[in-house]
Amino acid sequence: MNTSPSFEKILIANRGEIACRVIRTAHRLGYSTVAVYSDADAQAPHVALADEAVHIGASPARASYLDIGRIMAAAQQAGAGAIHPGYGFLSENPAFADACVQAGLTFIGPSAASMRAMGDKARAKARMRQAGVPCAPGYLAEDADTDPAAQSDERLMQEAAALGYPLLIKAVAGGGGRGMRLVHAAGELPAAMASARREAQSAFGSDVLMLERLIERGRHIEIQIFADSHGNAVYLGERDCTAQRRRQKVIEEAPSPIVTPQMREVMGRDAVAAALAVGYQGAGTVEFIVDQNLHHYFLEMNTRLQVEHPVTECITGQDLVEWQIRVARGEPLPLNQDAIRLEGHAIEVRLYAEDPTHAFAPQTGTVLHWQPDAARADGTRVDSGIEAGGSVSPFYDPMVAKFIAHGCNRDDAIRQLRRALAQSPLIGLRNNGAYLRDLLDTPEFRMARMHTALLDEWLEQGHALYQGPETDNDLWALAAALFATRTTHSTACQTEVWRPRSVSAWDMHLQCGSDHRSLRVEPGSGGVEVTQRSAGATAVSSQKISFFPSDQAFGELSFLQQDKRRKAVVVWQHGDLHLALDGSIWSFSEVSPYPDSGQAANPLRATAPVAGKVAQVLVLPGDAVQEGQPLACIEAMKMEMWVPAAVAGTVRAVHAKAGEQVELGALLVELTPPT
């Protein structure tokens, strides 16, 4: 008698690109799919892609995907036989896995017991020590459940002093860099603990912390493992996730450029042993930190599919979601260890809605242009959860897409990925696309000299990566020519700016960021003549720019400038020009030649840097504050952003309170100058 789980319909308890990715594999295997969605995601791509969708709640939108009761009710309503959790949200929640089993549903993931064994990062590390797997020194707070003093600030500070600095604060229930803080000295510890606790409670429902001695200048290497219900377990090579900022991964690649075959075998054996020690089944990732002497130390095991799993799929030729579904049905692993081969090199970059030039501030807004088929046409895999016309809200992680390139070698993959990023710009809100393209080309990445803290060090040093793209004379001239002729080559602009018919040329005043320029434009039958002048009215350069009919499938515009024919993506919005060229994006607007001093930012008014939730307000009316002193904290896209006082003064009024949602630019605190 066959007692293996049987199901024909799968509910995906997630959103965004991972929901779309799971749905596609399920459809290929013949399964029907059910999406779930909050109010904020009613028009999201994963909802349209699934065979059916069930609404699971209104604001706060993030809480909808964390509500086990609503997810289970949706599965019952849709008649689903299995649930795939994706990653994040409830994917590593043992109570959710238990709820599925109790409802007679198949949970496409490990058992609740395995999750509990590895989900508590402190207990997992203690288990690894017992198993002989090398671990970095740390305070694991193993008695936190029975002894409240184990989590007191005093106890944590004592343990930190014994460990020494620098060290990492980690959420015991955490992952993905959430609830993690780097502390360099004892004076930083209290604020870091409070911040880590808040973020951990918000992301995982637990604020229990552990401490770990930092392995300085280390590399983050993780092993993909798989196990089935028949006693089989394998590892599918390693992934190098060393390029990180704020302990969150930016670039992942497989195989690692520093791992030898012998090292891979040793780490693989340790990873498989870790999985078998807890009776693991399904997909999992065992993460290690590797020091400068290539010694590896266990960090944690993620009991789910990882964001970066596509690079493993590329080099092994396997679909890991298919493996998950087959294992959940009780089938043996599709391959044994000897049959797993690694071919070529794969690199993944994460496209985030954030601004690298402003400390990676999260961004929200409408997607004006997103056409990843341009990159896909050349063989790059793009996993995406957005579409043109949709919006990016403040409720979720800022990652909106992933680009994955697979080449014969590492150089091929880098080259392909840089081209793909340039071909498929995300227009409408600031993002890290150009930053990723430039990072791939740095000597440190190309020569595999990265370490986990390098990107943060570069940020503090003001590295060129964080300066934004240069706006040169040719770019200003191109923008002026586009403004002068936009009704002839764009149907997106609904109104034509009036020009004097009695003159053949006029002065145009453009703004890009904080820069302004005046340019002389003269449209003609052969193109647009653009003249730029210096402050003394002397002509600096004059050039003619011509536009040509081009393939509009990917939103491109073809033009001739300085005897060179090139392509750009041009999007108009409310009279403003968004211009993507060579992988970088600029926004231009036509402005008055007379500056308005009233547009300058008022240093006495502290405003929200992003749309999000007010996590804390630290001041009251009448308080004296110093320049740079934190006034309030905004939480957006699972990140905390502190709003400092721009000048010293006295708090005149507080316009925000903890827990409320605010829009970008909302007034939080007003100051008066010091007397």
PDB file of C-alpha atoms in Angstrom, residues 4-167:
ATOM      1  CA  SER A   4       3.555   8.505   0.300  1.00  0.00           C
ATOM      2  CA  PRO A   5       1.991  11.973   0.407  1.00  0.00           C
ATOM      3  CA  SER A   6      -0.176  12.723  -2.608  1.00  0.00           C
ATOM      4  CA  PHE A   7      -1.231  16.161  -3.762  1.00  0.00           C
ATOM      5  CA  GLU A   8      -2.194  17.888  -6.990  1.00  0.00           C
ATOM      6  CA  LYS A   9      -2.501  21.518  -5.902  1.00  0.00           C
ATOM      7  CA  ILE A  10       0.198  23.571  -4.144  1.00  0.00           C
ATOM      8  CA  LEU A  11      -0.359  26.811  -2.215  1.00  0.00           C
ATOM      9  CA  ILE A  12       2.677  29.111  -2.158  1.00  0.00           C
ATOM     10  CA  ALA A  13       2.768  30.926   1.177  1.00  0.00           C
ATOM     11  CA  ASN A  14       4.930  33.762  -0.064  1.00  0.00           C
ATOM     12  CA  ARG A  15       5.109  36.652  -2.519  1.00  0.00           C
ATOM     13  CA  GLY A  16       7.401  38.353  -5.039  1.00  0.00           C
ATOM     14  CA  GLU A  17      10.039  36.648  -7.122  1.00  0.00           C
ATOM     15  CA  ILE A  18      10.255  33.450  -5.045  1.00  0.00           C
ATOM     16  CA  ALA A  19       6.499  32.874  -5.351  1.00  0.00           C
ATOM     17  CA  CYS A  20       6.764  33.298  -9.139  1.00  0.00           C
ATOM     18  CA  ARG A  21       9.769  30.995  -9.262  1.00  0.00           C
ATOM     19  CA  VAL A  22       8.003  28.182  -7.322  1.00  0.00           C
ATOM     20  CA  ILE A  23       4.828  28.566  -9.384  1.00  0.00           C
ATOM     21  CA  ARG A  24       6.732  28.098 -12.664  1.00  0.00           C
ATOM     22  CA  THR A  25       8.314  24.816 -11.566  1.00  0.00           C
ATOM     23  CA  ALA A  26       5.017  23.559 -10.146  1.00  0.00           C
ATOM     24  CA  HIS A  27       3.284  24.294 -13.456  1.00  0.00           C
ATOM     25  CA  ARG A  28       6.044  22.542 -15.401  1.00  0.00           C
ATOM     26  CA  LEU A  29       5.483  19.443 -13.254  1.00  0.00           C
ATOM     27  CA  GLY A  30       1.725  19.595 -13.820  1.00  0.00           C
ATOM     28  CA  TYR A  31       0.576  20.929 -10.453  1.00  0.00           C
ATOM     29  CA  SER A  32      -2.140  23.548  -9.984  1.00  0.00           C
ATOM     30  CA  THR A  33      -1.047  26.525  -7.897  1.00  0.00           C
ATOM     31  CA  VAL A  34      -2.631  28.890  -5.398  1.00  0.00           C
ATOM     32  CA  ALA A  35      -1.201  32.307  -4.545  1.00  0.00           C
ATOM     33  CA  VAL A  36      -1.976  34.319  -1.430  1.00  0.00           C
ATOM     34  CA  TYR A  37      -1.901  38.105  -1.305  1.00  0.00           C
ATOM     35  CA  SER A  38      -2.329  41.115   0.953  1.00  0.00           C
ATOM     36  CA  ASP A  39      -4.036  44.354  -0.064  1.00  0.00           C
ATOM     37  CA  ALA A  40      -0.653  45.764  -1.063  1.00  0.00           C
ATOM     38  CA  ASP A  41      -0.108  42.828  -3.464  1.00  0.00           C
ATOM     39  CA  ALA A  42      -3.525  42.649  -5.107  1.00  0.00           C
ATOM     40  CA  GLN A  43      -2.031  43.422  -8.534  1.00  0.00           C
ATOM     41  CA  ALA A  44       1.331  41.683  -8.009  1.00  0.00           C
ATOM     42  CA  PRO A  45       2.779  39.350 -10.687  1.00  0.00           C
ATOM     43  CA  HIS A  46       2.669  36.243  -8.483  1.00  0.00           C
ATOM     44  CA  VAL A  47      -1.091  36.683  -8.106  1.00  0.00           C
ATOM     45  CA  ALA A  48      -1.599  36.784 -11.875  1.00  0.00           C
ATOM     46  CA  LEU A  49       0.784  33.876 -12.510  1.00  0.00           C
ATOM     47  CA  ALA A  50      -0.939  31.378 -10.193  1.00  0.00           C
ATOM     48  CA  ASP A  51      -4.021  29.426 -11.250  1.00  0.00           C
ATOM     49  CA  GLU A  52      -5.993  30.996  -8.410  1.00  0.00           C
ATOM     50  CA  ALA A  53      -5.343  33.397  -5.537  1.00  0.00           C
ATOM     51  CA  VAL A  54      -6.766  33.948  -2.063  1.00  0.00           C
ATOM     52  CA  HIS A  55      -6.815  37.257  -0.214  1.00  0.00           C
ATOM     53  CA  ILE A  56      -5.249  36.935   3.265  1.00  0.00           C
ATOM     54  CA  GLY A  57      -5.524  40.391   4.788  1.00  0.00           C
ATOM     55  CA  ALA A  58      -5.159  44.124   4.819  1.00  0.00           C
ATOM     56  CA  SER A  59      -2.695  46.389   6.593  1.00  0.00           C
ATOM     57  CA  PRO A  60      -0.233  45.961   8.068  1.00  0.00           C
ATOM     58  CA  ALA A  61       0.554  44.079   4.888  1.00  0.00           C
ATOM     59  CA  ARG A  62       3.628  42.207   6.147  1.00  0.00           C
ATOM     60  CA  ALA A  63       1.648  40.637   8.985  1.00  0.00           C
ATOM     61  CA  SER A  64      -0.673  38.944   6.478  1.00  0.00           C
ATOM     62  CA  TYR A  65       2.074  36.598   5.258  1.00  0.00           C
ATOM     63  CA  LEU A  66       3.019  35.781   8.869  1.00  0.00           C
ATOM     64  CA  ASP A  67      -0.514  34.822   9.944  1.00  0.00           C
ATOM     65  CA  ILE A  68      -0.604  31.022  10.151  1.00  0.00           C
ATOM     66  CA  GLY A  69      -4.363  30.961  10.640  1.00  0.00           C
ATOM     67  CA  ARG A  70      -5.031  32.957   7.485  1.00  0.00           C
ATOM     68  CA  ILE A  71      -2.633  30.852   5.416  1.00  0.00           C
ATOM     69  CA  MET A  72      -4.228  27.618   6.610  1.00  0.00           C
ATOM     70  CA  ALA A  73      -7.724  28.969   5.938  1.00  0.00           C
ATOM     71  CA  ALA A  74      -6.639  29.949   2.420  1.00  0.00           C
ATOM     72  CA  ALA A  75      -5.322  26.429   1.772  1.00  0.00           C
ATOM     73  CA  GLN A  76      -8.597  24.921   2.978  1.00  0.00           C
ATOM     74  CA  GLN A  77     -10.646  27.353   0.892  1.00  0.00           C
ATOM     75  CA  ALA A  78      -8.651  26.562  -2.253  1.00  0.00           C
ATOM     76  CA  GLY A  79      -8.490  22.819  -1.671  1.00  0.00           C
ATOM     77  CA  ALA A  80      -4.673  22.726  -1.732  1.00  0.00           C
ATOM     78  CA  GLY A  81      -2.943  19.506  -0.746  1.00  0.00           C
ATOM     79  CA  ALA A  82       0.512  20.970  -0.087  1.00  0.00           C
ATOM     80  CA  ILE A  83       2.125  24.240   0.933  1.00  0.00           C
ATOM     81  CA  HIS A  84       5.466  25.579  -0.267  1.00  0.00           C
ATOM     82  CA  PRO A  85       6.738  28.320   2.090  1.00  0.00           C
ATOM     83  CA  GLY A  86       9.388  29.879  -0.197  1.00  0.00           C
ATOM     84  CA  TYR A  87      11.942  31.691   1.956  1.00  0.00           C
ATOM     85  CA  GLY A  88      11.508  34.298   4.658  1.00  0.00           C
ATOM     86  CA  PHE A  89       8.115  34.817   6.346  1.00  0.00           C
ATOM     87  CA  LEU A  90       6.978  31.412   7.729  1.00  0.00           C
ATOM     88  CA  SER A  91       9.518  29.239   5.895  1.00  0.00           C
ATOM     89  CA  GLU A  92      11.486  28.358   9.056  1.00  0.00           C
ATOM     90  CA  ASN A  93       8.602  28.485  11.523  1.00  0.00           C
ATOM     91  CA  PRO A  94       8.093  25.028  13.092  1.00  0.00           C
ATOM     92  CA  ALA A  95       4.596  25.965  14.284  1.00  0.00           C
ATOM     93  CA  PHE A  96       3.639  26.492  10.639  1.00  0.00           C
ATOM     94  CA  ALA A  97       5.039  23.090   9.639  1.00  0.00           C
ATOM     95  CA  ASP A  98       3.118  21.495  12.516  1.00  0.00           C
ATOM     96  CA  ALA A  99      -0.085  23.273  11.476  1.00  0.00           C
ATOM     97  CA  CYS A 100       0.247  21.848   7.957  1.00  0.00           C
ATOM     98  CA  VAL A 101       0.658  18.302   9.260  1.00  0.00           C
ATOM     99  CA  GLN A 102      -2.278  18.678  11.674  1.00  0.00           C
ATOM    100  CA  ALA A 103      -4.452  19.902   8.777  1.00  0.00           C
ATOM    101  CA  GLY A 104      -3.491  16.917   6.638  1.00  0.00           C
ATOM    102  CA  LEU A 105      -1.394  19.018   4.257  1.00  0.00           C
ATOM    103  CA  THR A 106       2.089  18.255   2.962  1.00  0.00           C
ATOM    104  CA  PHE A 107       4.644  20.837   4.029  1.00  0.00           C
ATOM    105  CA  ILE A 108       7.256  21.135   1.263  1.00  0.00           C
ATOM    106  CA  GLY A 109      10.188  21.512   3.604  1.00  0.00           C
ATOM    107  CA  PRO A 110      11.840  19.853   6.591  1.00  0.00           C
ATOM    108  CA  SER A 111      10.007  18.601   9.656  1.00  0.00           C
ATOM    109  CA  ALA A 112       9.158  20.895  12.548  1.00  0.00           C
ATOM    110  CA  ALA A 113      11.585  18.918  14.706  1.00  0.00           C
ATOM    111  CA  SER A 114      14.462  19.591  12.302  1.00  0.00           C
ATOM    112  CA  MET A 115      13.518  23.261  12.175  1.00  0.00           C
ATOM    113  CA  ARG A 116      13.545  23.504  15.948  1.00  0.00           C
ATOM    114  CA  ALA A 117      16.899  21.747  16.129  1.00  0.00           C
ATOM    115  CA  MET A 118      18.533  24.091  13.627  1.00  0.00           C
ATOM    116  CA  GLY A 119      16.262  27.143  13.800  1.00  0.00           C
ATOM    117  CA  ASP A 120      17.530  28.107  17.231  1.00  0.00           C
ATOM    118  CA  LYS A 121      20.969  29.304  16.123  1.00  0.00           C
ATOM    119  CA  ALA A 122      22.453  28.981  19.599  1.00  0.00           C
ATOM    120  CA  ARG A 123      21.304  25.389  20.184  1.00  0.00           C
ATOM    121  CA  ALA A 124      22.298  24.442  16.644  1.00  0.00           C
ATOM    122  CA  LYS A 125      25.821  25.682  17.263  1.00  0.00           C
ATOM    123  CA  ALA A 126      25.984  23.756  20.538  1.00  0.00           C
ATOM    124  CA  ARG A 127      24.908  20.613  18.668  1.00  0.00           C
ATOM    125  CA  MET A 128      27.602  21.186  16.045  1.00  0.00           C
ATOM    126  CA  ARG A 129      30.247  21.500  18.737  1.00  0.00           C
ATOM    127  CA  GLN A 130      29.149  18.136  20.099  1.00  0.00           C
ATOM    128  CA  ALA A 131      29.375  16.671  16.597  1.00  0.00           C
ATOM    129  CA  GLY A 132      32.916  17.950  16.141  1.00  0.00           C
ATOM    130  CA  VAL A 133      32.112  20.593  13.533  1.00  0.00           C
ATOM    131  CA  PRO A 134      34.369  23.645  14.086  1.00  0.00           C
ATOM    132  CA  CYS A 135      32.535  26.722  15.445  1.00  0.00           C
ATOM    133  CA  ALA A 136      33.602  30.285  16.181  1.00  0.00           C
ATOM    134  CA  PRO A 137      33.726  31.255  19.891  1.00  0.00           C
ATOM    135  CA  GLY A 138      30.535  32.784  21.243  1.00  0.00           C
ATOM    136  CA  TYR A 139      27.879  33.119  23.929  1.00  0.00           C
ATOM    137  CA  LEU A 140      24.917  30.983  22.906  1.00  0.00           C
ATOM    138  CA  ALA A 141      22.377  31.887  25.621  1.00  0.00           C
ATOM    139  CA  GLU A 142      21.289  28.245  25.704  1.00  0.00           C
ATOM    140  CA  ASP A 143      19.391  28.754  28.968  1.00  0.00           C
ATOM    141  CA  ALA A 144      17.449  31.818  27.750  1.00  0.00           C
ATOM    142  CA  ASP A 145      14.128  29.932  27.934  1.00  0.00           C
ATOM    143  CA  THR A 146      14.505  29.057  31.615  1.00  0.00           C
ATOM    144  CA  ASP A 147      16.661  31.891  32.902  1.00  0.00           C
ATOM    145  CA  PRO A 148      15.562  35.454  31.997  1.00  0.00           C
ATOM    146  CA  ALA A 149      18.898  36.749  33.314  1.00  0.00           C
ATOM    147  CA  ALA A 150      20.594  35.006  30.382  1.00  0.00           C
ATOM    148  CA  GLN A 151      19.230  37.784  28.143  1.00  0.00           C
ATOM    149  CA  SER A 152      19.735  40.732  30.465  1.00  0.00           C
ATOM    150  CA  ASP A 153      21.860  43.602  29.198  1.00  0.00           C
ATOM    151  CA  GLU A 154      24.206  43.033  32.129  1.00  0.00           C
ATOM    152  CA  ARG A 155      24.769  39.367  31.263  1.00  0.00           C
ATOM    153  CA  LEU A 156      25.291  40.069  27.576  1.00  0.00           C
ATOM    154  CA  MET A 157      27.783  42.829  28.366  1.00  0.00           C
ATOM    155  CA  GLN A 158      29.701  40.481  30.689  1.00  0.00           C
ATOM    156  CA  GLU A 159      29.841  37.772  28.032  1.00  0.00           C
ATOM    157  CA  ALA A 160      30.890  40.315  25.394  1.00  0.00           C
ATOM    158  CA  ALA A 161      33.761  41.479  27.581  1.00  0.00           C
ATOM    159  CA  ALA A 162      34.897  37.870  27.981  1.00  0.00           C
ATOM    160  CA  LEU A 163      34.727  37.237  24.214  1.00  0.00           C
ATOM    161  CA  GLY A 164      36.445  40.463  23.196  1.00  0.00           C
ATOM    162  CA  TYR A 165      35.753  42.839  20.323  1.00  0.00           C
ATOM    163  CA  PRO A 166      34.827  43.093  17.505  1.00  0.00           C
ATOM    164  CA  LEU A 167      31.877  40.748  17.815  1.00  0.00           C
TER     165      LEU A 167
END
